Short mmCIF file of C-alpha atoms in Angstrom, two decimals:
data_model
loop_
_atom_site.label_atom_id
_atom_site.label_comp_id
_atom_site.label_asym_id
_atom_site.label_seq_id
_atom_site.Cartn_x
_atom_site.Cartn_y
_atom_site.Cartn_z
CA MET A 221 -34.98 -51.65 88.25
CA LYS A 222 -35.26 -52.10 84.50
CA SER A 223 -35.84 -48.43 83.61
CA TYR A 224 -36.59 -45.09 85.11
CA LEU A 225 -40.26 -45.65 84.31
CA SER A 226 -40.41 -48.28 87.03
CA LEU A 227 -39.89 -45.45 89.51
CA VAL A 228 -43.20 -43.86 88.60
CA PRO A 229 -45.48 -46.14 90.68
CA ILE A 230 -42.99 -46.05 93.58
CA SER A 231 -42.96 -42.24 93.53
CA ALA A 232 -46.74 -42.20 93.25
CA LYS A 233 -47.09 -44.27 96.46
CA VAL A 234 -44.57 -42.18 98.35
CA HIS A 235 -45.95 -38.80 97.20
CA ARG A 236 -49.62 -39.81 97.00
CA ARG A 237 -50.88 -36.72 98.80
CA ARG A 238 -48.74 -34.35 96.71
CA ASN A 239 -49.90 -36.01 93.48
CA ARG A 240 -53.50 -35.58 94.48
CA MET A 241 -52.89 -31.89 95.16
CA THR A 242 -51.13 -31.47 91.85
CA LEU A 243 -54.07 -33.16 90.05
CA ALA A 244 -56.54 -30.96 91.95
CA CYS A 245 -54.60 -27.84 90.95
CA ILE A 246 -54.69 -28.83 87.28
CA ILE A 247 -58.40 -29.59 87.37
CA ILE A 248 -59.20 -26.29 89.15
CA ALA A 249 -57.06 -24.34 86.69
CA VAL A 250 -58.80 -25.99 83.70
CA PHE A 251 -62.24 -25.34 85.10
CA LEU A 252 -61.30 -21.75 86.02
CA VAL A 253 -60.10 -20.93 82.50
CA THR A 254 -63.09 -22.72 80.95
CA ALA A 255 -65.53 -20.87 83.14
CA ILE A 256 -63.90 -17.48 82.49
CA PHE A 257 -63.97 -17.91 78.74
CA SER A 258 -67.52 -19.33 78.76
CA MET A 259 -68.77 -16.33 80.72
CA ALA A 260 -66.84 -14.00 78.46
CA ASP A 261 -68.36 -15.61 75.39
CA MET A 262 -71.88 -15.39 76.89
CA ALA A 263 -71.27 -11.74 77.83
CA LEU A 264 -70.12 -10.98 74.26
CA ARG A 265 -73.18 -12.63 72.77
CA LEU A 266 -75.55 -10.70 75.03
CA GLU A 267 -73.69 -7.47 74.46
CA ARG A 268 -73.76 -7.96 70.69
CA THR A 269 -77.55 -8.50 70.75
CA ARG A 270 -78.04 -5.35 72.83
CA MET A 271 -75.79 -3.34 70.55
CA LEU A 272 -77.63 -4.58 67.43
CA GLU A 273 -80.90 -3.49 68.95
CA ARG A 274 -79.60 -0.10 70.01
CA HIS A 275 -77.16 0.87 67.20
CA GLY A 276 -78.16 -1.34 64.30
CA ASN A 277 -76.39 -4.01 62.29
CA TRP A 278 -73.98 -1.84 60.33
CA HIS A 279 -70.20 -1.45 60.38
CA ILE A 280 -69.50 1.92 58.76
CA MET A 281 -71.41 5.04 57.72
CA LEU A 282 -70.09 7.07 54.76
CA LYS A 283 -70.82 10.80 54.40
CA GLU A 284 -70.01 13.48 51.84
CA ILE A 285 -69.24 10.88 49.12
CA GLU A 286 -70.22 10.67 45.48
CA ARG A 287 -73.26 8.56 44.71
CA SER A 288 -71.31 6.73 42.07
CA ASP A 289 -68.71 5.75 44.67
CA ALA A 290 -71.46 4.59 47.00
CA GLU A 291 -72.88 2.34 44.29
CA LEU A 292 -69.44 0.80 43.76
CA VAL A 293 -69.05 0.17 47.46
CA GLY A 294 -72.50 -1.41 47.67
CA SER A 295 -71.64 -3.78 44.84
CA ARG A 296 -68.43 -5.06 46.46
CA PRO A 297 -68.42 -8.84 47.18
CA ASP A 298 -67.42 -8.20 50.82
CA VAL A 299 -70.51 -6.05 51.43
CA ALA A 300 -73.65 -7.83 52.59
CA ALA A 301 -76.03 -4.85 52.84
CA SER A 302 -75.99 -1.11 52.19
CA ALA A 303 -78.55 1.68 52.26
CA TRP A 304 -78.92 5.48 52.00
CA TYR A 305 -80.49 7.48 54.84
CA ASP A 306 -81.47 11.13 55.17
CA ALA A 307 -83.74 13.13 57.50
CA ILE A 308 -85.87 16.23 57.89
CA ASN A 309 -86.53 17.94 61.28
CA TYR A 310 -84.06 15.79 63.14
CA ASP A 311 -83.75 18.57 65.78
CA LEU A 312 -87.56 18.81 66.08
CA ASP A 313 -87.33 22.60 65.61
CA GLU A 314 -89.78 22.82 62.71
CA ASP A 315 -93.49 22.22 62.43
CA TYR A 316 -93.66 18.75 60.97
CA LEU A 317 -96.58 17.21 62.79
CA ILE A 318 -98.82 14.16 62.89
CA GLU A 319 -101.98 14.87 64.89
CA GLY A 320 -100.14 17.47 66.95
CA LYS A 321 -97.09 15.28 67.62
CA ARG A 322 -93.73 16.49 66.34
CA ALA A 323 -92.24 14.12 63.72
CA VAL A 324 -88.83 13.32 62.30
CA LEU A 325 -89.13 12.48 58.61
CA CYS A 326 -86.64 10.00 57.34
CA GLY A 327 -86.01 8.98 53.74
CA ALA A 328 -84.21 5.70 53.33
CA ASP A 329 -83.83 2.60 51.20
CA ALA A 330 -85.80 -0.43 52.33
CA ALA A 331 -82.58 -2.20 53.32
CA TYR A 332 -82.00 0.45 55.99
CA VAL A 333 -85.04 -0.77 57.95
CA THR A 334 -84.93 -4.47 57.11
CA ASP A 335 -81.12 -5.21 57.00
CA ILE A 336 -79.23 -2.33 58.57
CA MET A 337 -81.36 -1.41 61.63
CA ASN A 338 -83.50 -4.53 61.72
CA CYS A 339 -86.34 -2.51 63.16
CA LEU A 340 -89.37 -3.61 61.11
CA ALA A 341 -91.92 -4.70 63.77
CA ASP A 342 -95.06 -5.08 61.68
CA GLY A 343 -96.23 -4.68 58.07
CA ARG A 344 -93.85 -3.74 55.25
CA TYR A 345 -91.63 -0.90 54.11
CA PRO A 346 -93.31 1.77 51.95
CA GLN A 347 -93.62 0.56 48.38
CA ASN A 348 -94.57 3.92 46.86
CA ASP A 349 -94.57 7.65 47.52
CA SER A 350 -97.94 7.59 49.26
CA GLU A 351 -97.00 5.14 52.03
CA ILE A 352 -95.11 5.65 55.24
CA LEU A 353 -93.78 3.55 58.06
CA LEU A 354 -94.14 4.86 61.65
CA THR A 355 -92.25 4.10 64.83
CA ASP A 356 -94.08 1.67 67.08
CA ASN A 357 -94.85 4.24 69.78
CA VAL A 358 -97.48 5.84 67.54
CA ARG A 359 -99.88 2.99 68.29
CA ALA A 360 -100.11 3.88 71.96
CA LEU A 361 -99.84 7.65 71.37
CA LEU A 362 -102.42 7.97 68.60
CA GLY A 363 -104.07 4.61 68.22
CA ILE A 364 -103.06 4.29 64.59
CA SER A 365 -103.18 0.85 62.88
CA LEU A 366 -101.92 -0.68 59.64
CA GLY A 367 -103.68 0.67 56.62
CA ASP A 368 -104.89 3.85 58.34
CA SER A 369 -104.63 7.16 56.56
CA VAL A 370 -102.61 9.83 58.41
CA THR A 371 -101.88 13.42 57.50
CA VAL A 372 -98.37 14.77 57.81
CA LYS A 373 -98.47 18.53 58.35
CA THR A 374 -95.44 20.44 57.05
CA PRO A 375 -94.62 24.14 57.45
CA THR A 376 -96.19 24.76 53.99
CA ASP A 377 -98.59 21.92 53.32
CA SER A 378 -100.50 18.88 54.60
CA ILE A 379 -100.10 15.53 52.83
CA ALA A 380 -102.02 12.31 53.39
CA TYR A 381 -100.20 8.94 53.58
CA THR A 382 -101.19 5.34 54.17
CA VAL A 383 -99.49 3.49 57.02
CA SER A 384 -97.75 0.46 55.56
CA GLY A 385 -95.85 -0.68 58.67
CA PHE A 386 -94.38 0.02 62.06
CA GLY A 387 -90.76 0.03 63.14
CA GLY A 388 -88.92 -0.23 66.40
CA ASP A 389 -88.88 2.81 68.65
CA SER A 390 -85.62 4.66 69.17
CA VAL A 391 -84.33 6.20 72.41
CA PHE A 392 -84.63 9.60 70.68
CA THR A 393 -88.35 9.37 69.92
CA GLN A 394 -89.12 7.97 73.38
CA LEU A 395 -87.34 10.78 75.20
CA SER A 396 -88.64 13.57 73.00
CA ASP A 397 -92.21 12.20 72.82
CA SER A 398 -92.04 12.46 69.04
CA ILE A 399 -92.77 10.19 66.09
CA GLY A 400 -90.38 8.72 63.57
CA VAL A 401 -91.66 8.59 59.98
CA PHE A 402 -89.95 6.51 57.33
CA MET A 403 -90.63 6.96 53.61
CA ASN A 404 -88.81 6.21 50.43
CA ARG A 405 -86.21 8.72 49.28
CA THR A 406 -88.33 10.03 46.42
CA ALA A 407 -91.18 10.95 48.82
CA LEU A 408 -88.71 12.71 51.16
CA GLN A 409 -87.27 14.76 48.28
CA GLN A 410 -90.77 15.96 47.40
CA LEU A 411 -91.03 17.36 50.93
CA CYS A 412 -87.67 19.10 50.84
CA GLY A 413 -88.75 21.78 48.47
CA PRO A 414 -86.98 23.13 45.35
CA ASP A 415 -83.51 23.13 46.89
CA GLY A 416 -83.80 19.53 48.11
CA SER A 417 -81.99 20.33 51.37
CA THR A 418 -82.40 18.33 54.54
CA ASP A 419 -81.16 18.65 58.13
CA SER A 420 -78.09 16.50 57.52
CA ASP A 421 -76.07 15.23 54.59
CA PRO A 422 -77.28 11.91 53.21
CA ALA A 423 -75.45 9.00 54.86
CA PHE A 424 -74.60 5.64 53.27
CA TYR A 425 -74.63 2.70 55.70
CA VAL A 426 -72.60 -0.44 55.01
CA ARG A 427 -72.60 -3.86 56.59
CA PHE A 428 -69.77 -6.23 55.63
CA ALA A 429 -70.37 -9.87 54.86
CA PRO A 430 -69.78 -12.51 57.63
CA GLY A 431 -66.16 -13.57 57.87
CA VAL A 432 -64.82 -10.33 56.35
CA ASN A 433 -61.98 -8.61 58.22
CA ALA A 434 -63.78 -5.29 58.71
CA LYS A 435 -60.62 -3.45 59.75
CA LYS A 436 -58.80 -4.39 56.55
CA ALA A 437 -61.86 -3.61 54.44
CA ILE A 438 -62.12 -0.14 55.99
CA GLU A 439 -58.45 0.54 55.34
CA ASN A 440 -58.89 -0.64 51.76
CA LEU A 441 -61.72 1.88 51.28
CA ARG A 442 -59.61 4.67 52.69
CA GLU A 443 -56.76 3.94 50.32
CA GLN A 444 -58.96 3.30 47.25
CA TYR A 445 -61.11 6.40 47.49
CA GLY A 446 -58.88 8.67 49.58
CA TRP A 447 -61.52 9.02 52.35
CA SER A 448 -60.68 10.43 55.76
CA ASP A 449 -62.27 10.13 59.19
CA GLU A 450 -64.71 12.84 58.14
CA ASN A 451 -66.04 10.49 55.46
CA ILE A 452 -66.03 7.25 57.43
CA SER A 453 -67.72 6.75 60.80
CA GLU A 454 -67.41 3.34 62.44
CA ASN A 455 -70.01 1.58 64.53
CA THR A 456 -67.53 1.35 67.32
CA ALA A 457 -69.74 -0.74 69.60
CA LEU A 458 -70.31 -3.52 67.06
CA LEU A 459 -66.79 -3.47 65.58
CA GLY A 460 -65.35 -3.52 69.11
CA LEU A 461 -67.21 -6.70 69.99
CA MET A 462 -65.89 -8.26 66.76
CA GLY A 463 -62.29 -7.18 67.61
CA PHE A 464 -62.00 -4.89 64.54
CA SER A 465 -62.48 -1.46 66.04
CA SER A 466 -59.75 1.14 65.60
CA ASP A 467 -61.11 3.03 68.64
CA SER A 468 -58.36 3.42 71.25
CA TYR A 469 -60.76 2.66 74.11
CA MET A 470 -61.79 -0.69 72.62
CA THR A 471 -58.20 -1.53 71.81
CA GLY A 472 -57.29 -0.84 75.44
CA LEU A 473 -59.99 -3.20 76.66
CA TYR A 474 -58.63 -6.04 74.54
CA GLY A 475 -55.12 -5.32 75.92
CA ILE A 476 -56.48 -5.65 79.46
CA ALA A 477 -58.11 -8.92 78.56
CA VAL A 478 -54.86 -10.34 77.28
CA ILE A 479 -53.00 -9.25 80.46
CA LEU A 480 -55.65 -10.90 82.67
CA PHE A 481 -55.38 -14.14 80.70
CA LEU A 482 -51.61 -14.18 81.12
CA LEU A 483 -51.97 -13.58 84.89
CA ILE A 484 -54.39 -16.47 85.19
CA LEU A 485 -52.12 -18.70 83.16
CA MET A 486 -49.08 -17.80 85.30
CA ALA A 487 -51.06 -18.38 88.52
CA GLY A 488 -52.15 -21.79 87.35
CA VAL A 489 -48.60 -22.80 86.39
CA PHE A 490 -47.09 -21.57 89.68
CA MET A 491 -49.79 -23.31 91.70
CA THR A 492 -49.14 -26.59 89.92
CA VAL A 493 -45.37 -26.37 90.19
CA SER A 494 -45.52 -25.63 93.90
CA TYR A 495 -47.01 -29.09 94.52
CA THR A 496 -44.65 -31.01 92.28
#
């Protein structure tokens, strides 16, 4: 015997069955871990797509902030898209109607539809004060097409608009059998009356650029502008899938995932050792 290495083939012949079992344990463990993480990755991708369709592609919503501060946030290099949003008759308790159907009137920047919510289904966003974009359910409900003229009845007036596009339906409009109307912010302000009041305070939506640590970016905004939880609302579903949510529920889910991974790792190690 020239070295201890010469014992390897001898041991392999003597413990041939045990070596095969050890190799099988290693292969099974590798395939098990690979399969688990592959399925987890697939599930995350599918869940992310579903969340984008349901909640939109934004990370935080800012409320009760100065417009000058919003402009500064929107110009940050770590922000990919931003847009203002406001609404009239969100509770459907006032007589804003289109051919007898109650309507929610939304004033927003074009980026809200094209980059934040990604809900432009056909046509284009309104380019002037006389154009509107309607939710897609209006085609089946009222038979309206692109370029048609529709009249929006308000509690005090009736105003004619041209349909420039259609957007994706929301769960709210489907359940309430109502219509969502999008127009530019100037057109919405004209409907608000002298006081310019709406149902809710204007909200500023922000989507961070790819690769940005959203959690750190949010904390930076809190420190820089002194904003609290009343000013910043997180898109918990999307941030949670990215691993940046500060929500305790999402944090708990990631903790459970780590524990399960450690259990699988320990089981694989013990199974391999038992046959060596």
